CSV table of C-alpha atoms in Angstrom, one decimal:
chain,number,residue,atom,x,y,z
A,221,ALA,CA,14.2,-14.3,-2.4
A,222,GLN,CA,13.8,-10.9,-1.5
A,223,THR,CA,12.8,-9.9,2.5
A,224,ILE,CA,12.3,-6.7,3.7
A,225,HIS,CA,12.4,-6.6,7.5
A,226,GLN,CA,11.4,-3.1,9.6
A,227,TRP,CA,12.2,-1.9,12.6
A,228,PRO,CA,11.1,-1.6,15.5
A,229,VAL,CA,7.9,-3.5,15.0
A,230,ALA,CA,6.0,-1.2,17.5
A,231,GLU,CA,7.1,1.9,19.3
A,232,ILE,CA,5.3,4.0,22.5
A,233,LYS,CA,7.0,7.3,22.1
A,234,ALA,CA,6.0,10.4,23.6
A,235,VAL,CA,4.7,13.9,22.3
A,236,GLY,CA,7.8,16.0,21.6
A,237,SER,CA,10.0,13.0,21.6
A,238,PRO,CA,12.5,11.8,18.4
A,239,LEU,CA,11.6,8.6,16.0
A,240,SER,CA,13.8,6.7,13.9
A,241,LEU,CA,11.9,4.0,11.9
A,242,GLY,CA,14.5,1.8,9.8
A,243,CYS,CA,13.4,-0.5,6.4
A,244,THR,CA,16.1,-3.1,4.9
A,245,ILE,CA,15.7,-5.0,2.0
A,246,LYS,CA,17.7,-8.1,1.3
A,247,GLY,CA,18.2,-10.4,-2.3
A,248,LYS,CA,17.4,-7.2,-4.1
A,249,SER,CA,19.9,-4.3,-6.1
A,250,SER,CA,19.2,-0.6,-6.5
A,251,PRO,CA,15.1,-1.3,-5.5
A,252,ASN,CA,12.9,1.5,-5.3
A,253,LEU,CA,11.9,2.4,-2.1
A,254,TYR,CA,8.8,4.1,-0.3
A,255,TRP,CA,7.7,5.0,3.0
A,256,TYR,CA,4.0,5.1,3.9
A,257,TRP,CA,1.8,5.7,6.6
A,258,GLN,CA,-1.8,4.5,7.7
A,259,ALA,CA,-4.0,5.5,10.5
A,260,THR,CA,-6.1,2.6,12.1
A,261,GLY,CA,-9.1,1.7,9.9
A,262,GLY,CA,-7.7,4.4,7.1
A,263,THR,CA,-5.7,4.3,3.4
A,264,LEU,CA,-2.2,4.0,3.1
A,265,GLN,CA,-0.6,7.6,2.0
A,266,GLN,CA,2.8,7.6,0.5
A,267,LEU,CA,4.9,9.6,2.5
A,268,PHE,CA,8.5,9.4,0.7
A,269,TYR,CA,10.1,7.8,-2.4
A,270,SER,CA,13.8,7.0,-3.2
A,271,ILE,CA,15.2,5.5,-6.4
A,272,THR,CA,18.9,5.1,-5.4
A,273,VAL,CA,21.1,5.8,-2.2
A,274,GLY,CA,21.2,9.6,-0.8
A,275,GLN,CA,18.0,10.5,-3.1
A,276,VAL,CA,14.9,10.8,-1.0
A,277,GLU,CA,11.8,12.6,-2.7
A,278,SER,CA,9.0,14.2,-0.8
A,279,VAL,CA,5.4,13.1,-1.3
A,280,VAL,CA,3.3,14.6,1.6
A,281,GLN,CA,4.4,16.7,4.5
A,282,LEU,CA,3.2,15.5,7.6
A,283,ASN,CA,6.9,16.5,9.4
A,284,LEU,CA,8.8,14.1,8.8
A,285,SER,CA,11.9,13.2,7.1
A,286,ALA,CA,13.6,10.3,5.5
A,287,SER,CA,17.1,9.3,4.4
A,288,ARG,CA,18.9,6.4,2.1
A,289,PRO,CA,21.8,6.1,4.2
A,290,LYS,CA,22.7,2.6,1.7
A,291,ASP,CA,21.1,1.0,-1.3
A,292,ASP,CA,19.4,-1.5,1.1
A,293,GLN,CA,18.5,0.8,4.0
A,294,PHE,CA,15.7,3.4,4.5
A,295,ILE,CA,15.0,5.7,7.2
A,296,LEU,CA,12.3,7.5,8.8
A,297,SER,CA,12.9,9.8,11.2
A,298,THR,CA,11.5,12.9,12.7
A,299,GLU,CA,13.3,15.1,16.0
A,300,LYS,CA,9.4,15.9,17.2
A,301,LEU,CA,6.5,13.9,17.5
A,302,LEU,CA,3.0,14.4,17.4
A,303,LEU,CA,-0.2,13.0,18.3
A,304,SER,CA,-0.8,12.9,14.9
A,305,HIS,CA,2.2,10.9,13.7
A,306,SER,CA,0.0,7.6,15.6
A,307,GLY,CA,-0.4,4.8,13.2
A,308,PHE,CA,1.1,2.2,11.0
A,309,TYR,CA,4.8,3.0,9.1
A,310,LEU,CA,5.2,0.6,6.3
A,311,CYS,CA,8.2,0.4,3.5
A,312,ALA,CA,7.9,-1.1,0.3
A,313,TRP,CA,10.1,-2.0,-2.7
A,314,SER,CA,9.9,-2.1,-6.1
A,315,THR,CA,11.7,-3.0,-9.1
A,316,ASP,CA,10.5,-0.8,-11.5
A,317,TRP,CA,9.3,2.9,-12.2
A,318,GLY,CA,5.5,3.9,-11.8
A,319,TYR,CA,2.9,1.5,-11.9
A,320,ALA,CA,5.0,-1.9,-10.8
A,321,GLU,CA,3.9,-3.8,-7.9
A,322,GLN,CA,4.8,-2.8,-4.5
A,323,PHE,CA,6.1,-5.4,-2.0
A,324,PHE,CA,5.6,-4.1,1.7
A,325,GLY,CA,7.3,-5.3,4.6
A,326,PRO,CA,5.2,-6.2,7.7
A,327,GLY,CA,5.0,-2.4,9.3
A,328,THR,CA,5.8,-0.9,12.6
A,329,ARG,CA,3.0,0.1,14.9
A,330,LEU,CA,3.9,3.5,16.1
A,331,THR,CA,1.4,4.9,19.6
A,332,VAL,CA,2.3,8.3,20.1
A,333,LEU,CA,1.0,9.9,24.0
B,291,SER,CA,-9.8,14.9,-3.8
B,292,GLN,CA,-9.5,11.1,-3.7
B,293,LEU,CA,-7.6,9.5,-6.9
B,294,ALA,CA,-8.8,5.8,-5.6
B,295,GLU,CA,-11.9,4.7,-3.8
B,296,GLU,CA,-14.1,1.7,-3.0
B,297,ASN,CA,-17.2,2.0,-3.4
B,298,SER,CA,-18.0,-0.1,-0.5
B,299,TRP,CA,-17.0,0.5,3.0
B,300,ALA,CA,-17.8,-2.9,4.4
B,301,LEU,CA,-19.0,-6.2,2.5
B,302,SER,CA,-19.8,-9.7,4.4
B,303,VAL,CA,-20.2,-13.0,2.7
B,304,HIS,CA,-20.7,-16.6,4.0
B,305,GLU,CA,-17.9,-19.0,2.8
B,306,GLY,CA,-18.6,-20.3,-0.5
B,307,GLU,CA,-20.4,-17.3,-1.7
B,308,SER,CA,-18.9,-14.8,-4.6
B,309,VAL,CA,-18.5,-11.6,-3.7
B,310,THR,CA,-17.3,-8.6,-5.8
B,311,VAL,CA,-15.6,-4.8,-4.9
B,312,ASN,CA,-15.9,-2.1,-7.3
B,313,CYS,CA,-13.5,0.8,-7.5
B,314,SER,CA,-13.5,4.5,-9.1
B,315,TYR,CA,-11.0,7.0,-9.9
B,316,LYS,CA,-10.7,10.1,-11.0
B,317,THR,CA,-7.4,10.7,-13.4
B,318,SER,CA,-6.1,8.6,-16.7
B,319,ILE,CA,-4.3,6.1,-15.3
B,320,THR,CA,-1.4,3.7,-16.4
B,321,ALA,CA,-2.1,0.5,-14.4
B,322,LEU,CA,-4.6,0.1,-12.0
B,323,GLN,CA,-3.6,-2.8,-8.9
B,324,TRP,CA,-5.9,-4.5,-6.2
B,325,TYR,CA,-4.4,-5.1,-2.7
B,326,ARG,CA,-5.2,-6.8,0.0
B,327,GLN,CA,-4.7,-6.6,3.7
B,328,LYS,CA,-5.0,-8.3,6.3
B,329,SER,CA,-5.1,-7.6,9.8
B,330,GLY,CA,-2.0,-6.2,11.5
B,331,LYS,CA,-0.1,-6.8,8.2
B,332,GLY,CA,1.7,-5.3,5.4
B,333,PRO,CA,-1.0,-5.3,2.2
B,334,ALA,CA,0.4,-8.0,-0.9
B,335,GLN,CA,-1.0,-7.3,-4.7
B,336,LEU,CA,-3.6,-9.4,-5.8
B,337,ILE,CA,-3.8,-8.2,-9.8
B,338,LEU,CA,-2.3,-5.6,-12.1
B,339,ILE,CA,-4.1,-4.7,-14.6
B,340,ARG,CA,-3.3,-2.3,-17.5
B,341,SER,CA,-5.1,0.9,-18.9
B,342,ASN,CA,-5.0,-1.2,-22.3
B,343,GLU,CA,-6.4,-4.1,-20.3
B,344,ARG,CA,-10.1,-5.3,-19.8
B,345,GLU,CA,-9.8,-8.1,-17.9
B,346,LYS,CA,-6.9,-10.3,-15.3
B,347,ARG,CA,-7.3,-13.0,-13.9
B,348,ASN,CA,-5.5,-14.9,-11.2
B,349,GLY,CA,-6.9,-17.9,-9.7
B,350,ARG,CA,-10.4,-17.6,-7.9
B,351,LEU,CA,-10.1,-13.4,-8.1
B,352,ARG,CA,-10.7,-11.6,-11.6
B,353,ALA,CA,-10.4,-8.2,-11.8
B,354,THR,CA,-12.4,-5.9,-14.8
B,355,LEU,CA,-11.3,-2.3,-15.5
B,356,ASP,CA,-13.4,-0.3,-17.7
B,357,THR,CA,-11.4,3.2,-18.4
B,358,SER,CA,-14.1,5.0,-19.9
B,359,SER,CA,-16.1,4.8,-16.4
B,360,GLN,CA,-12.9,5.1,-15.0
B,361,SER,CA,-14.3,2.3,-13.1
B,362,SER,CA,-12.9,-1.1,-12.0
B,363,SER,CA,-13.6,-4.2,-10.1
B,364,LEU,CA,-12.9,-7.1,-8.0
B,365,SER,CA,-14.9,-10.7,-7.7
B,366,ILE,CA,-13.9,-13.2,-5.9
B,367,THR,CA,-15.2,-16.8,-5.9
B,368,ALA,CA,-16.1,-19.3,-3.7
B,369,THR,CA,-15.0,-17.2,-1.0
B,370,ARG,CA,-13.0,-18.7,2.1
B,371,CYS,CA,-12.6,-17.3,5.7
B,372,GLU,CA,-8.7,-16.8,5.1
B,373,ASP,CA,-10.2,-14.0,2.5
B,374,THR,CA,-11.2,-11.6,5.6
B,375,ALA,CA,-9.1,-8.7,4.8
B,376,VAL,CA,-9.2,-5.2,3.7
B,377,TYR,CA,-9.3,-4.9,0.1
B,378,PHE,CA,-7.3,-1.8,-1.9
B,379,CYS,CA,-7.3,-0.3,-5.3
B,380,ALA,CA,-4.5,1.7,-6.3
B,381,THR,CA,-3.8,3.5,-9.2
B,382,ASP,CA,-0.6,5.5,-10.7
B,383,ALA,CA,-0.6,8.3,-13.5
B,384,GLY,CA,2.9,6.8,-14.6
B,385,SER,CA,5.1,9.6,-13.0
B,386,ASN,CA,7.3,9.8,-10.0
B,387,ALA,CA,6.1,6.3,-8.9
B,388,LYS,CA,3.2,8.1,-6.4
B,389,LEU,CA,0.8,4.6,-6.4
B,390,THR,CA,-2.8,6.2,-5.0
B,391,PHE,CA,-5.0,4.0,-3.0
B,392,GLY,CA,-8.7,3.9,-2.1
B,393,LYS,CA,-10.1,4.0,1.1
B,394,GLY,CA,-10.2,0.3,1.1
B,395,THR,CA,-13.2,-2.6,1.6
B,396,LYS,CA,-13.3,-4.4,4.7
B,397,LEU,CA,-14.5,-8.4,3.5
B,398,SER,CA,-15.3,-10.4,6.0
B,399,VAL,CA,-16.2,-14.0,4.5
B,400,LYS,CA,-18.2,-16.1,8.0
B,401,SER,CA,-18.2,-19.5,7.7
């Protein structure tokens, strides 16, 4: 069975500080990977997707970057946090392109003060 | 503009009642998915309905798709307290894996 793990569970950071969030998928080789951001009470907005190691596509610009250093790992980061970065960050994976079901991780709650 | 959106912000029903969440979208799609997100958790897919399908069932859940009116509905029968969650519809146009989620409908099921 496939499992998806996100770390940390929650972060409280100061404006202007750096950030790194991680996601690991076990039990599935070469998954498509995705990062989403969700404001409190809001919808999910896709930020990045990756179909292979080393390749990441940006969907929206939010002063964030993403990398896929290993087949099963997806990293979201920024060098300088903004207040607007607060929210719930979700990693997801799918087996196929396009309309395939996406499987979401438990998420990381980020509070920027 | 939103490519997909649910038509109600919040719904409240009593256990055992049926409820329907509606969704409208603005572009042609390959498929439409319904997700459920419980408080503090990641979303989980409930049903995927392709553009050439009109209805799909999954236990107490029934989704319909009307491509002519660009709308979909998710019906839940015999609701339970554990159905309390936010329900999202999500669409994609089949390219670059971009899934667009609606704003969500918050469903409360009361005992």
